[in-house]
């Protein structure tokens, strides 16, 4: 059974706790998540010398995350900072009963809930930017490409799928922000499965090429 949730703020309860001296402190109750972020999981599997997942296994692992993103996109919310560290894996990661949760929708919620703020930023030529360069889409490195949106998450999800199939190795080349930006924006080299020698059908390769455009 697959369980999927979108964890925005994730608060179960908020309030204030009265102190014996008459003062008070605020509190927030959050869900306790047992599990591993995907980046740590892939690192552990590599250290244990487990074989990389093939495409079918990678899709099985991220199926719930893709569905959760689709739900968010249909509500007009893009994550904009999708990365393995924001994907929580609970249960047997290589079994059927695995729970996947998407975390850290904070910036996405701010942008979705404050339309007036977005308009003001656009008028002044500024925009809220918070993303991880290792999984950044071209439009996050340069607004000359387009605005960010659901397609930004599609790009990141495709990168993550490729990384899973590579046993946790990164898909974008580079160690610095500039190098990663060049790698992301280079139209002559898309980090598709075939570009790394992974065996996929031409139809699947075409889907990845479109997602990583």
mmCIF file of C-alpha atoms in Angstrom:
data_model
loop_
_atom_site.group_PDB
_atom_site.id
_atom_site.type_symbol
_atom_site.label_atom_id
_atom_site.label_comp_id
_atom_site.label_asym_id
_atom_site.label_seq_id
_atom_site.Cartn_x
_atom_site.Cartn_y
_atom_site.Cartn_z
ATOM 1 C CA UNK A 1 0.000 0.000 0.000
ATOM 2 C CA UNK A 2 1.434 3.340 -1.030
ATOM 3 C CA UNK A 3 0.967 6.345 1.223
ATOM 4 C CA UNK A 4 1.688 9.807 -0.101
ATOM 5 C CA UNK A 5 1.409 13.188 1.539
ATOM 6 C CA UNK A 6 2.550 16.653 0.715
ATOM 7 C CA UNK A 7 4.265 18.093 3.759
ATOM 8 C CA UNK A 8 4.089 21.881 3.632
ATOM 9 C CA UNK A 9 4.349 23.375 7.088
ATOM 10 C CA UNK A 10 3.233 20.019 8.457
ATOM 11 C CA UNK A 11 1.954 21.454 11.744
ATOM 12 C CA UNK A 12 -0.447 19.219 13.659
ATOM 13 C CA UNK A 13 -1.132 21.803 16.367
ATOM 14 C CA UNK A 14 0.074 25.219 17.485
ATOM 15 C CA UNK A 15 -0.502 27.172 20.657
ATOM 16 C CA UNK A 16 1.160 28.655 23.713
ATOM 17 C CA UNK A 17 2.244 26.950 26.893
ATOM 18 C CA UNK A 18 1.649 28.753 30.177
ATOM 19 C CA UNK A 19 4.675 28.859 32.473
ATOM 20 C CA UNK A 20 4.535 28.617 36.290
ATOM 21 C CA UNK A 21 5.818 32.175 36.602
ATOM 22 C CA UNK A 22 2.996 33.604 34.544
ATOM 23 C CA UNK A 23 4.743 33.882 31.199
ATOM 24 C CA UNK A 24 4.269 31.705 28.141
ATOM 25 C CA UNK A 25 6.148 30.197 25.244
ATOM 26 C CA UNK A 26 4.781 29.263 21.787
ATOM 27 C CA UNK A 27 4.847 25.669 20.623
ATOM 28 C CA UNK A 28 4.270 23.765 17.406
ATOM 29 C CA UNK A 29 3.540 20.041 17.122
ATOM 30 C CA UNK A 30 5.025 18.384 14.030
ATOM 31 C CA UNK A 31 4.828 14.850 12.710
ATOM 32 C CA UNK A 32 7.727 12.608 13.677
ATOM 33 C CA UNK A 33 9.072 10.900 10.573
ATOM 34 C CA UNK A 34 10.993 7.655 10.824
ATOM 35 C CA UNK A 35 12.937 6.962 7.689
ATOM 36 C CA UNK A 36 15.799 8.234 5.559
ATOM 37 C CA UNK A 37 16.120 11.076 3.077
ATOM 38 C CA UNK A 38 16.773 9.699 -0.391
ATOM 39 C CA UNK A 39 20.306 11.128 -0.578
ATOM 40 C CA UNK A 40 21.379 9.328 2.606
ATOM 41 C CA UNK A 41 19.623 6.147 1.489
ATOM 42 C CA UNK A 42 21.494 6.113 -1.834
ATOM 43 C CA UNK A 43 24.788 6.780 -0.038
ATOM 44 C CA UNK A 44 24.205 3.874 2.347
ATOM 45 C CA UNK A 45 23.248 1.538 -0.475
ATOM 46 C CA UNK A 46 26.430 2.504 -2.318
ATOM 47 C CA UNK A 47 28.536 1.800 0.783
ATOM 48 C CA UNK A 48 26.774 -1.566 1.124
ATOM 49 C CA UNK A 49 27.646 -2.245 -2.538
ATOM 50 C CA UNK A 50 24.019 -2.802 -3.492
ATOM 51 C CA UNK A 51 23.417 -2.718 -7.265
ATOM 52 C CA UNK A 52 21.929 0.467 -8.743
ATOM 53 C CA UNK A 53 18.221 0.346 -9.526
ATOM 54 C CA UNK A 54 17.078 -0.080 -13.101
ATOM 55 C CA UNK A 55 14.468 2.223 -14.591
ATOM 56 C CA UNK A 56 11.494 0.146 -13.425
ATOM 57 C CA UNK A 57 12.832 0.021 -9.862
ATOM 58 C CA UNK A 58 13.574 3.744 -9.830
ATOM 59 C CA UNK A 59 10.074 4.519 -11.075
ATOM 60 C CA UNK A 60 8.581 2.234 -8.440
ATOM 61 C CA UNK A 61 10.471 4.118 -5.714
ATOM 62 C CA UNK A 62 9.494 7.603 -6.913
ATOM 63 C CA UNK A 63 5.984 6.817 -8.154
ATOM 64 C CA UNK A 64 4.308 8.269 -5.051
ATOM 65 C CA UNK A 65 6.511 11.378 -5.185
ATOM 66 C CA UNK A 66 5.520 11.988 -8.804
ATOM 67 C CA UNK A 67 1.840 11.652 -7.925
ATOM 68 C CA UNK A 68 2.255 14.041 -4.995
ATOM 69 C CA UNK A 69 3.941 16.591 -7.264
ATOM 70 C CA UNK A 70 1.082 16.265 -9.737
ATOM 71 C CA UNK A 71 -1.392 17.040 -6.937
ATOM 72 C CA UNK A 72 0.613 20.122 -5.961
ATOM 73 C CA UNK A 73 0.932 21.305 -9.560
ATOM 74 C CA UNK A 74 -2.814 21.018 -10.121
ATOM 75 C CA UNK A 75 -3.274 23.275 -7.097
ATOM 76 C CA UNK A 76 -0.932 25.848 -8.624
ATOM 77 C CA UNK A 77 2.027 25.070 -6.369
ATOM 78 C CA UNK A 78 5.517 24.232 -7.637
ATOM 79 C CA UNK A 79 8.135 22.956 -5.202
ATOM 80 C CA UNK A 80 11.132 24.704 -6.835
ATOM 81 C CA UNK A 81 13.715 22.942 -4.659
ATOM 82 C CA UNK A 82 13.146 19.264 -5.352
ATOM 83 C CA UNK A 83 16.174 17.172 -4.422
ATOM 84 C CA UNK A 84 16.904 13.777 -2.823
ATOM 85 C CA UNK A 85 17.244 15.399 0.614
ATOM 86 C CA UNK A 86 13.604 16.529 0.346
ATOM 87 C CA UNK A 87 12.289 13.050 -0.426
ATOM 88 C CA UNK A 88 11.746 10.963 2.713
ATOM 89 C CA UNK A 89 11.720 7.189 2.296
ATOM 90 C CA UNK A 90 10.038 5.076 4.977
ATOM 91 C CA UNK A 91 9.938 1.298 5.106
ATOM 92 C CA UNK A 92 11.726 -1.138 2.817
ATOM 93 C CA UNK A 93 13.134 1.040 0.033
ATOM 94 C CA UNK A 94 13.508 -1.987 -2.225
ATOM 95 C CA UNK A 95 10.186 -3.563 -1.347
ATOM 96 C CA UNK A 96 6.580 -3.069 -2.336
ATOM 97 C CA UNK A 97 5.389 -1.389 0.857
ATOM 98 C CA UNK A 98 7.354 1.836 0.862
ATOM 99 C CA UNK A 99 6.098 5.224 1.990
ATOM 100 C CA UNK A 100 7.354 8.350 0.256
ATOM 101 C CA UNK A 101 6.874 11.889 1.520
ATOM 102 C CA UNK A 102 7.844 15.168 -0.087
ATOM 103 C CA UNK A 103 9.255 17.715 2.337
ATOM 104 C CA UNK A 104 10.070 21.412 2.420
ATOM 105 C CA UNK A 105 7.290 23.073 0.445
ATOM 106 C CA UNK A 106 8.049 26.283 2.355
ATOM 107 C CA UNK A 107 9.175 28.567 -0.481
ATOM 108 C CA UNK A 108 6.556 27.054 -2.797
ATOM 109 C CA UNK A 109 3.776 27.895 -0.341
ATOM 110 C CA UNK A 110 5.011 31.468 0.147
ATOM 111 C CA UNK A 111 5.003 32.069 -3.591
ATOM 112 C CA UNK A 112 1.597 30.437 -4.088
ATOM 113 C CA UNK A 113 -0.123 32.201 -1.196
ATOM 114 C CA UNK A 114 1.174 35.718 -1.777
ATOM 115 C CA UNK A 115 0.129 36.728 -5.277
ATOM 116 C CA UNK A 116 0.551 40.402 -4.395
ATOM 117 C CA UNK A 117 4.138 39.780 -3.313
ATOM 118 C CA UNK A 118 4.872 38.052 -6.610
ATOM 119 C CA UNK A 119 3.448 40.969 -8.581
ATOM 120 C CA UNK A 120 5.499 43.489 -6.620
ATOM 121 C CA UNK A 121 8.677 41.499 -7.132
ATOM 122 C CA UNK A 122 8.020 41.203 -10.871
ATOM 123 C CA UNK A 123 7.482 44.981 -11.116
ATOM 124 C CA UNK A 124 10.853 45.610 -9.477
ATOM 125 C CA UNK A 125 12.616 42.921 -11.501
ATOM 126 C CA UNK A 126 13.218 40.673 -8.500
ATOM 127 C CA UNK A 127 12.025 37.216 -7.599
ATOM 128 C CA UNK A 128 12.292 34.908 -4.617
ATOM 129 C CA UNK A 129 15.007 32.369 -5.406
ATOM 130 C CA UNK A 130 15.883 29.404 -3.225
ATOM 131 C CA UNK A 131 17.132 26.233 -4.849
ATOM 132 C CA UNK A 132 19.911 23.675 -4.704
ATOM 133 C CA UNK A 133 22.333 24.071 -7.662
ATOM 134 C CA UNK A 134 22.962 20.311 -7.939
ATOM 135 C CA UNK A 135 19.339 19.935 -9.081
ATOM 136 C CA UNK A 136 18.706 23.370 -10.539
ATOM 137 C CA UNK A 137 16.887 23.798 -13.835
ATOM 138 C CA UNK A 138 18.177 26.301 -16.437
ATOM 139 C CA UNK A 139 15.497 28.868 -15.543
ATOM 140 C CA UNK A 140 16.712 28.869 -11.938
ATOM 141 C CA UNK A 141 20.223 29.813 -12.986
ATOM 142 C CA UNK A 142 19.053 32.405 -15.529
ATOM 143 C CA UNK A 143 15.652 34.038 -15.912
ATOM 144 C CA UNK A 144 16.484 34.472 -19.614
ATOM 145 C CA UNK A 145 15.115 30.965 -20.152
ATOM 146 C CA UNK A 146 11.700 31.327 -18.522
ATOM 147 C CA UNK A 147 9.978 31.686 -15.182
ATOM 148 C CA UNK A 148 10.056 28.816 -12.735
ATOM 149 C CA UNK A 149 6.998 26.584 -12.447
ATOM 150 C CA UNK A 150 5.889 22.946 -12.493
ATOM 151 C CA UNK A 151 8.346 22.291 -15.338
ATOM 152 C CA UNK A 152 11.138 23.161 -12.888
ATOM 153 C CA UNK A 153 10.062 20.237 -10.712
ATOM 154 C CA UNK A 154 9.827 17.968 -13.773
ATOM 155 C CA UNK A 155 13.453 18.771 -14.586
ATOM 156 C CA UNK A 156 14.583 18.030 -11.028
ATOM 157 C CA UNK A 157 12.600 14.799 -10.827
ATOM 158 C CA UNK A 158 14.167 13.581 -14.074
ATOM 159 C CA UNK A 159 17.637 14.366 -12.677
ATOM 160 C CA UNK A 160 16.833 12.416 -9.516
ATOM 161 C CA UNK A 161 15.640 9.411 -11.532
ATOM 162 C CA UNK A 162 18.900 9.411 -13.480
ATOM 163 C CA UNK A 163 20.881 9.664 -10.248
ATOM 164 C CA UNK A 164 19.006 6.701 -8.749
ATOM 165 C CA UNK A 165 19.818 4.647 -11.847
ATOM 166 C CA UNK A 166 23.472 5.703 -11.459
ATOM 167 C CA UNK A 167 23.613 4.486 -7.866
ATOM 168 C CA UNK A 168 23.553 7.954 -6.358
ATOM 169 C CA UNK A 169 26.060 9.651 -8.660
ATOM 170 C CA UNK A 170 25.083 13.207 -9.557
ATOM 171 C CA UNK A 171 23.700 13.978 -12.994
ATOM 172 C CA UNK A 172 24.978 17.553 -13.344
ATOM 173 C CA UNK A 173 28.730 18.105 -13.710
ATOM 174 C CA UNK A 174 30.466 20.716 -11.610
ATOM 175 C CA UNK A 175 31.552 21.629 -8.103
ATOM 176 C CA UNK A 176 30.762 25.336 -8.066
ATOM 177 C CA UNK A 177 27.558 27.277 -8.642
ATOM 178 C CA UNK A 178 28.925 28.556 -11.975
ATOM 179 C CA UNK A 179 29.993 25.102 -13.197
ATOM 180 C CA UNK A 180 26.640 23.571 -12.278
ATOM 181 C CA UNK A 181 24.854 26.433 -14.028
ATOM 182 C CA UNK A 182 26.820 25.842 -17.223
ATOM 183 C CA UNK A 183 26.077 22.117 -17.036
ATOM 184 C CA UNK A 184 22.366 22.717 -16.493
ATOM 185 C CA UNK A 185 22.053 25.245 -19.311
ATOM 186 C CA UNK A 186 24.213 23.530 -21.946
ATOM 187 C CA UNK A 187 21.805 22.605 -24.787
ATOM 188 C CA UNK A 188 24.366 20.254 -26.329
ATOM 189 C CA UNK A 189 24.456 17.884 -23.382
ATOM 190 C CA UNK A 190 21.289 16.860 -21.614
ATOM 191 C CA UNK A 191 21.893 14.568 -18.585
ATOM 192 C CA UNK A 192 19.639 11.812 -19.927
ATOM 193 C CA UNK A 193 20.108 8.115 -19.144
ATOM 194 C CA UNK A 194 21.713 7.382 -22.526
ATOM 195 C CA UNK A 195 24.262 10.179 -22.026
ATOM 196 C CA UNK A 196 25.635 8.143 -19.108
ATOM 197 C CA UNK A 197 25.521 4.845 -20.964
ATOM 198 C CA UNK A 198 22.380 3.605 -19.205
ATOM 199 C CA UNK A 199 20.295 1.218 -21.284
ATOM 200 C CA UNK A 200 16.815 2.611 -22.010
ATOM 201 C CA UNK A 201 14.563 2.438 -25.057
ATOM 202 C CA UNK A 202 14.551 5.328 -27.564
ATOM 203 C CA UNK A 203 11.019 6.225 -26.416
ATOM 204 C CA UNK A 204 12.119 6.487 -22.774
ATOM 205 C CA UNK A 205 15.217 8.458 -23.764
ATOM 206 C CA UNK A 206 12.965 10.909 -25.643
ATOM 207 C CA UNK A 207 10.831 11.419 -22.534
ATOM 208 C CA UNK A 208 13.906 12.192 -20.440
ATOM 209 C CA UNK A 209 15.228 14.537 -23.151
ATOM 210 C CA UNK A 210 11.951 16.467 -23.070
ATOM 211 C CA UNK A 211 11.886 16.630 -19.264
ATOM 212 C CA UNK A 212 15.488 17.884 -19.209
ATOM 213 C CA UNK A 213 15.158 20.461 -21.981
#
